[in-house]
Coordinates of C-alpha atoms in Angstrom, one line a residue:
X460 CA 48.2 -28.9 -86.5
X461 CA 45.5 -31.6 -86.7
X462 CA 45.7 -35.3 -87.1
X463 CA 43.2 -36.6 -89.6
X464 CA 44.3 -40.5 -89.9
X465 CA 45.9 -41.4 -93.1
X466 CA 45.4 -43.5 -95.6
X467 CA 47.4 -46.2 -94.7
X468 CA 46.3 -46.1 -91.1
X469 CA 42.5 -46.7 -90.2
X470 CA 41.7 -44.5 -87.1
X471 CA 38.0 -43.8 -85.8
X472 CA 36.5 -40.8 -84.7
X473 CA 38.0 -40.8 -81.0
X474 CA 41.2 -41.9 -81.8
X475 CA 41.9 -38.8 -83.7
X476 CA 40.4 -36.6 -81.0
X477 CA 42.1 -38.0 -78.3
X478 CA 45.6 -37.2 -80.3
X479 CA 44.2 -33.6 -80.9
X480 CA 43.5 -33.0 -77.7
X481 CA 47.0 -34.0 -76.4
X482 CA 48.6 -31.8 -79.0
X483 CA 46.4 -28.8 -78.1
X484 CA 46.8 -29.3 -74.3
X485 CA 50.8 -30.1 -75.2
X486 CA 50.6 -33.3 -72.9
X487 CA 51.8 -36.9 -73.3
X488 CA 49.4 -39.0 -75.4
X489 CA 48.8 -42.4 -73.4
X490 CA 47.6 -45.3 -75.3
X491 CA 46.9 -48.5 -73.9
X492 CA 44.9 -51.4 -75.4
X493 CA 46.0 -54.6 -76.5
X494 CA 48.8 -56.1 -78.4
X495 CA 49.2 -55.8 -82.1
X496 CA 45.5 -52.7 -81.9
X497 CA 48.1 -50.6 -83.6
X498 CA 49.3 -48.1 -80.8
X499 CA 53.2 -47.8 -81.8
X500 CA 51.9 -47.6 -85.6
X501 CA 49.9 -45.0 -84.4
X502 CA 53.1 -42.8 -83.9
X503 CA 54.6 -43.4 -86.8
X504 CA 51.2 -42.1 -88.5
X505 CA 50.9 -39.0 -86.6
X506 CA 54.5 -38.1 -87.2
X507 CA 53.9 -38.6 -91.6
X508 CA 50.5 -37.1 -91.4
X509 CA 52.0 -34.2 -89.8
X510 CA 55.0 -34.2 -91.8
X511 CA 56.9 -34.4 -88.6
X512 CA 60.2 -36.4 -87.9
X513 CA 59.8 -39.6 -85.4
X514 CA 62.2 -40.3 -82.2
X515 CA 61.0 -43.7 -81.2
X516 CA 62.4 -45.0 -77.8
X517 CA 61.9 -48.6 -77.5
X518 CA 61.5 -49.5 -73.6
X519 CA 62.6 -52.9 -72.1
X520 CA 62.3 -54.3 -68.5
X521 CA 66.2 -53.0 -68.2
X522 CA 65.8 -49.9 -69.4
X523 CA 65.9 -47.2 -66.8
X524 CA 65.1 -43.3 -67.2
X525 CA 68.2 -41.9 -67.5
X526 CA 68.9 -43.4 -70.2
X527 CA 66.5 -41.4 -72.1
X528 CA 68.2 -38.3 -70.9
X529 CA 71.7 -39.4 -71.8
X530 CA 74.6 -41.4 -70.2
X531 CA 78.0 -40.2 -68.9
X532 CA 80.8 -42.9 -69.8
X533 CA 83.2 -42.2 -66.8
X534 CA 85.2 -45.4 -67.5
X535 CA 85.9 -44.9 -70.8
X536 CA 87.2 -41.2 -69.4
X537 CA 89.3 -43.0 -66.9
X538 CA 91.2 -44.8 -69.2
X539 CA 91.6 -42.5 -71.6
X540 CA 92.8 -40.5 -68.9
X541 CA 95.3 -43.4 -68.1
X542 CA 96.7 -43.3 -71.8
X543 CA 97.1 -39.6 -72.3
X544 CA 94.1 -39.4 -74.5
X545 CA 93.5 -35.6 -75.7
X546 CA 89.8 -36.1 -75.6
X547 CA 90.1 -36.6 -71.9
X548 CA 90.0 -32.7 -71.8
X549 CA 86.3 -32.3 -72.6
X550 CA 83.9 -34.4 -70.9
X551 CA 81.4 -33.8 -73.6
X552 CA 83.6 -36.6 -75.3
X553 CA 82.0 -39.2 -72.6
X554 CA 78.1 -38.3 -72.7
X555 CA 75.7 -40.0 -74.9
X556 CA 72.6 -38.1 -76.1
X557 CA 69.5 -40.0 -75.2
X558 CA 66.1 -39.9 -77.1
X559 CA 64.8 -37.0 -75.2
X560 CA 67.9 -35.1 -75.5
X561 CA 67.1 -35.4 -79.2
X562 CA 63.8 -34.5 -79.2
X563 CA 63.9 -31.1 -76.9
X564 CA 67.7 -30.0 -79.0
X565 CA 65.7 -30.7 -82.3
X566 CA 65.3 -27.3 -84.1
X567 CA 61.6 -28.6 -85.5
X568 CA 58.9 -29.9 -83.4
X569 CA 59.4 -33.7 -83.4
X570 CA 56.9 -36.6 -82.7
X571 CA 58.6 -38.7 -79.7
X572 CA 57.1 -42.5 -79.4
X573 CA 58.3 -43.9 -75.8
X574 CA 57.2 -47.3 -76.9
X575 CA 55.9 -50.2 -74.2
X576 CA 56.4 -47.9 -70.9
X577 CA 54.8 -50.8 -68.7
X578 CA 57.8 -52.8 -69.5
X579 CA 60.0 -50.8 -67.3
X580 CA 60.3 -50.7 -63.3
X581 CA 57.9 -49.4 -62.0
X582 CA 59.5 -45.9 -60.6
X583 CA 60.3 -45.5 -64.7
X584 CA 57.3 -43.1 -65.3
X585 CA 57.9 -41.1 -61.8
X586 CA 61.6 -40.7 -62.7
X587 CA 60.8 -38.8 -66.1
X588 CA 57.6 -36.6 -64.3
X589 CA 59.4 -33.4 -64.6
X590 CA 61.3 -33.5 -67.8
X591 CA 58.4 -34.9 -69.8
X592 CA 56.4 -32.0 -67.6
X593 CA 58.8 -28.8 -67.7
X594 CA 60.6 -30.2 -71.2
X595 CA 63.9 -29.5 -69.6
X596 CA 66.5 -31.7 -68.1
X597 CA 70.0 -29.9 -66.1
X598 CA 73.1 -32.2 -67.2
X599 CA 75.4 -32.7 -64.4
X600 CA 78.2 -33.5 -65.5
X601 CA 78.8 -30.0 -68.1
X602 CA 76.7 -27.8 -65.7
X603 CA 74.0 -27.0 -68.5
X604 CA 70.1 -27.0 -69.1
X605 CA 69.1 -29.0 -71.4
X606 CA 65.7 -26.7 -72.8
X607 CA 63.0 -28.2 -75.5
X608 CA 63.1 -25.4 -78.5
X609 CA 59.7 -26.7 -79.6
X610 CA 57.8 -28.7 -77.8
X611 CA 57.7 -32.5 -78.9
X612 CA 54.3 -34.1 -79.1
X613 CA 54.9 -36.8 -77.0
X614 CA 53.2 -40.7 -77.7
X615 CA 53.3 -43.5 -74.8
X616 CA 52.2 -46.6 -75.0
X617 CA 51.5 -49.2 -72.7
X618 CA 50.0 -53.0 -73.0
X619 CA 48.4 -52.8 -69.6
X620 CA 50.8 -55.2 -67.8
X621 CA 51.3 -53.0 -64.5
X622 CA 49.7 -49.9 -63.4
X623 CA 51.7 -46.7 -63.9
X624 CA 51.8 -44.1 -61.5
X625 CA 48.7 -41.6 -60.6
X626 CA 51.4 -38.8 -60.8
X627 CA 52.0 -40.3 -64.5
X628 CA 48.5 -40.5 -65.7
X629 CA 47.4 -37.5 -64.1
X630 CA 49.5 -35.6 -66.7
X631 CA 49.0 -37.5 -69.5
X632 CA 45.9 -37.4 -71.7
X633 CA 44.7 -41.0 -72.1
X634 CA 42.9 -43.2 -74.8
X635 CA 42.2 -46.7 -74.6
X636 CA 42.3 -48.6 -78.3
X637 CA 39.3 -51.0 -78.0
X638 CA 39.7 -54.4 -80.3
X639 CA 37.7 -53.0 -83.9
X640 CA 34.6 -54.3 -84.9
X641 CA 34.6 -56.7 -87.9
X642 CA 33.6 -53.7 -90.5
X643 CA 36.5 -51.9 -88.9
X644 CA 38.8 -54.6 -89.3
X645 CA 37.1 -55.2 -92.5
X646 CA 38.5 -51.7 -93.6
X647 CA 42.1 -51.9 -92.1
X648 CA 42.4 -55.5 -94.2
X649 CA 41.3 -53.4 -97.2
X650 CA 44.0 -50.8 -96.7
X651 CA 46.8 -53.5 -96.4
X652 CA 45.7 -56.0 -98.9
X653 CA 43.5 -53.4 -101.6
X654 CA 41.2 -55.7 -104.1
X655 CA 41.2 -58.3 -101.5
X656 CA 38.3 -60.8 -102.2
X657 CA 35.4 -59.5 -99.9
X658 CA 33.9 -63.4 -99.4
X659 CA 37.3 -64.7 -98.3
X660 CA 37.6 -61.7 -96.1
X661 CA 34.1 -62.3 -94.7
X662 CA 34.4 -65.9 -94.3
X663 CA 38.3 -65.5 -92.6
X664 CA 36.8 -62.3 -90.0
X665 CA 33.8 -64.4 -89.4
X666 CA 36.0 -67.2 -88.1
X667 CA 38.8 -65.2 -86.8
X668 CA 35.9 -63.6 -84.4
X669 CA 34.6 -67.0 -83.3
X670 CA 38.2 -68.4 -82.5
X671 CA 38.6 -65.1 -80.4
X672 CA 35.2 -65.7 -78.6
X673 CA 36.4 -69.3 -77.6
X674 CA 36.3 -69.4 -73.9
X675 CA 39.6 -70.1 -71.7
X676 CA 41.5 -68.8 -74.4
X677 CA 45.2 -68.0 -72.8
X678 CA 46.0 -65.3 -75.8
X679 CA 43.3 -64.0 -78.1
X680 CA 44.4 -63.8 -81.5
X681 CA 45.4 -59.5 -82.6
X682 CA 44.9 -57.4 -85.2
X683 CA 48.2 -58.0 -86.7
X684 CA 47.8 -61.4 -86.3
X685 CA 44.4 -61.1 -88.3
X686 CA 46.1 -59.7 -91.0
X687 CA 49.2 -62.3 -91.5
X688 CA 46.7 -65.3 -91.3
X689 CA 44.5 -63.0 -94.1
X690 CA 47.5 -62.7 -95.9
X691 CA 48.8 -66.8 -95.9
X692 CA 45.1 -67.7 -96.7
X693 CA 45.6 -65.5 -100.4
X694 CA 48.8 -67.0 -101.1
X695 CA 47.6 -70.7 -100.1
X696 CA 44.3 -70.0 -102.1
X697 CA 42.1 -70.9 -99.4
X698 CA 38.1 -71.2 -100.5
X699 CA 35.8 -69.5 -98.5
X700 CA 34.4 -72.5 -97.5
X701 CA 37.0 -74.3 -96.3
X702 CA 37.0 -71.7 -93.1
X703 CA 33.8 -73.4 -92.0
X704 CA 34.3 -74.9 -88.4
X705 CA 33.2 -78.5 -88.1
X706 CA 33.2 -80.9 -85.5
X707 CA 36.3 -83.1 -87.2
X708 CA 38.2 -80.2 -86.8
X709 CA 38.1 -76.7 -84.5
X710 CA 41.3 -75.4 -85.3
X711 CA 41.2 -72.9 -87.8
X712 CA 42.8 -73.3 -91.1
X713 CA 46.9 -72.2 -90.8
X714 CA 46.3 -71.7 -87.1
X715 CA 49.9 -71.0 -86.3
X716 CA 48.8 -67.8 -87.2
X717 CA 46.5 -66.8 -84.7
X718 CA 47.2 -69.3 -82.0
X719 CA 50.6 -68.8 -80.4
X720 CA 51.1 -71.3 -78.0
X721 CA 50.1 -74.6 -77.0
X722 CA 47.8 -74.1 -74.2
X723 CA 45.6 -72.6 -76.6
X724 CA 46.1 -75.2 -79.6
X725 CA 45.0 -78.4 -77.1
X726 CA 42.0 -76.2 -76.2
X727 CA 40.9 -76.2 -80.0
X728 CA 42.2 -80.2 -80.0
X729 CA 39.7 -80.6 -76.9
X730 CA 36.9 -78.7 -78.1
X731 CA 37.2 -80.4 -81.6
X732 CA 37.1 -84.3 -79.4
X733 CA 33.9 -83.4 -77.4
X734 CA 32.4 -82.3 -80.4
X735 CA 33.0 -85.3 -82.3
X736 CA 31.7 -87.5 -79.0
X737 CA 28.4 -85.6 -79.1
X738 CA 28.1 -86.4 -82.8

């Protein structure tokens, strides 16, 4: 079982390696690197190429590790309790199956994405050490073990906004996706927009490049983002050309693309205003 990229999904050399060797060693895949580099896509691409089906489990700052595991609705017991409910009489009634429940009951090996782990608390990762480790869980509640049938090939990823655990990484195996070169991005606009002008593409990565080179620059334009403002400059029929920066104005054609908030947009404003004053 080897991931080889896929068509749809441009992935270099050590990319694929590093998700090899997590499958072979059977640990958690950590990838961190920044937004929109393509690390939950990167999921969803091992789990087609590998003709596998995806759990994805969407962390947010609120979500806390049990949940993963499942959750016991004791309230909802209590009043059906109260009302004379038959399903009162099995307690299975009032648990909910959480993401890694589904992935170890699943009777095929499964991909499981645990998406954004950095959002969390920070005692998230240490609370799931042992299940993601052992691939077993007990269940309280119904006095049973909860025992992975095949082992899920496990994905995290993480945009660097707090440190995990050294317990956590210490069992993971871990790849960092760096921001692509221009002939890499070159290639991943070529897989989403096929027939794509090459001048407009390398008059629009020419500029995207120098925009994210600006210094003081609060957010640096992504990938994604590379690819909607690509996309907007077809449909608006932009010219080559008209990419050029000049000193009458630094802000890149459509920049609501690429520039996502104002800090970033008064930089460009100033930049453009010092520019004209030297001319």
């Amino acid at each position: 079982m080897r991931f080889e990229g896929t068509a749809r999904y441009v992935a270099d050399k050590d990319l694929m390696v590093a998700v090899n060797a997590a499958i072979r060693l059977e640990r958690p895949l950590l990838v961190k690197g920044e937004p929109g580099t393509g690390k939950t896509e990167l999921a969803r691409q091992v789990a087609g190429a590998l003709d596998l089906e995806l759990i994805e489990w969407h962390v947010k700052s609120t979500t806390r590790a049990q949940q993963g595991l499942y959750e016991y609705d004791a309230v909802s017991r209590l009043r059906d309790s109260q009302l004379g409910d038959e399903r009162f009489n099995d307690i299975r009634n009032y648990i909910k199956r959480g993401k890694l429940w589904d992935a170890f009951a699943s009777d095929k090996k499964v991909v499981l994405l645990i998406d954004e782990i950095d959002k969390a608390d920070i005692e998230f990762p240490n609370d799931l050490l042992q299940e993601l480790d052992r691939n077993e869980f007990f269940v309280y509640e119904t006095g049973e073990t909860i025992r992975a049938q095949n082992r899920p090939i496990v994905i995290i990823t993480s945009n660097n906004e707090k440190e995990l655990p050294d317990a956590f990484l210490r069992r993971c195996f871990f790849h960092y996706i760096r921001f692509p070169e221009a002939e890499t991005l070159s290639q991943i606009v070529e897989v989403h927009y096929p027939g794509i002008k090459q001048r407009l593409v390398s008059a629009a990565l020419s500029r995207f490049y120098e925009v994210r080179e600006v210094p003081g620059l609060k957010k640096k334009p992504s990938t994604s983002e590379a690819l909607d403002w690509i996309r907007l400059l077809v449909a608006d029929d932009i010219e080559p050309e008209d990419l050029r920066a000049d000193a009458k104005n630094a802000l890149p054609k459509l920049h609501g693309a690429l520039l996502k908030n104002e800090q970033d947009v008064h930089l460009f404003e100033k930049l453009a205003f010092m520019a004209r004053r030297q001319g």
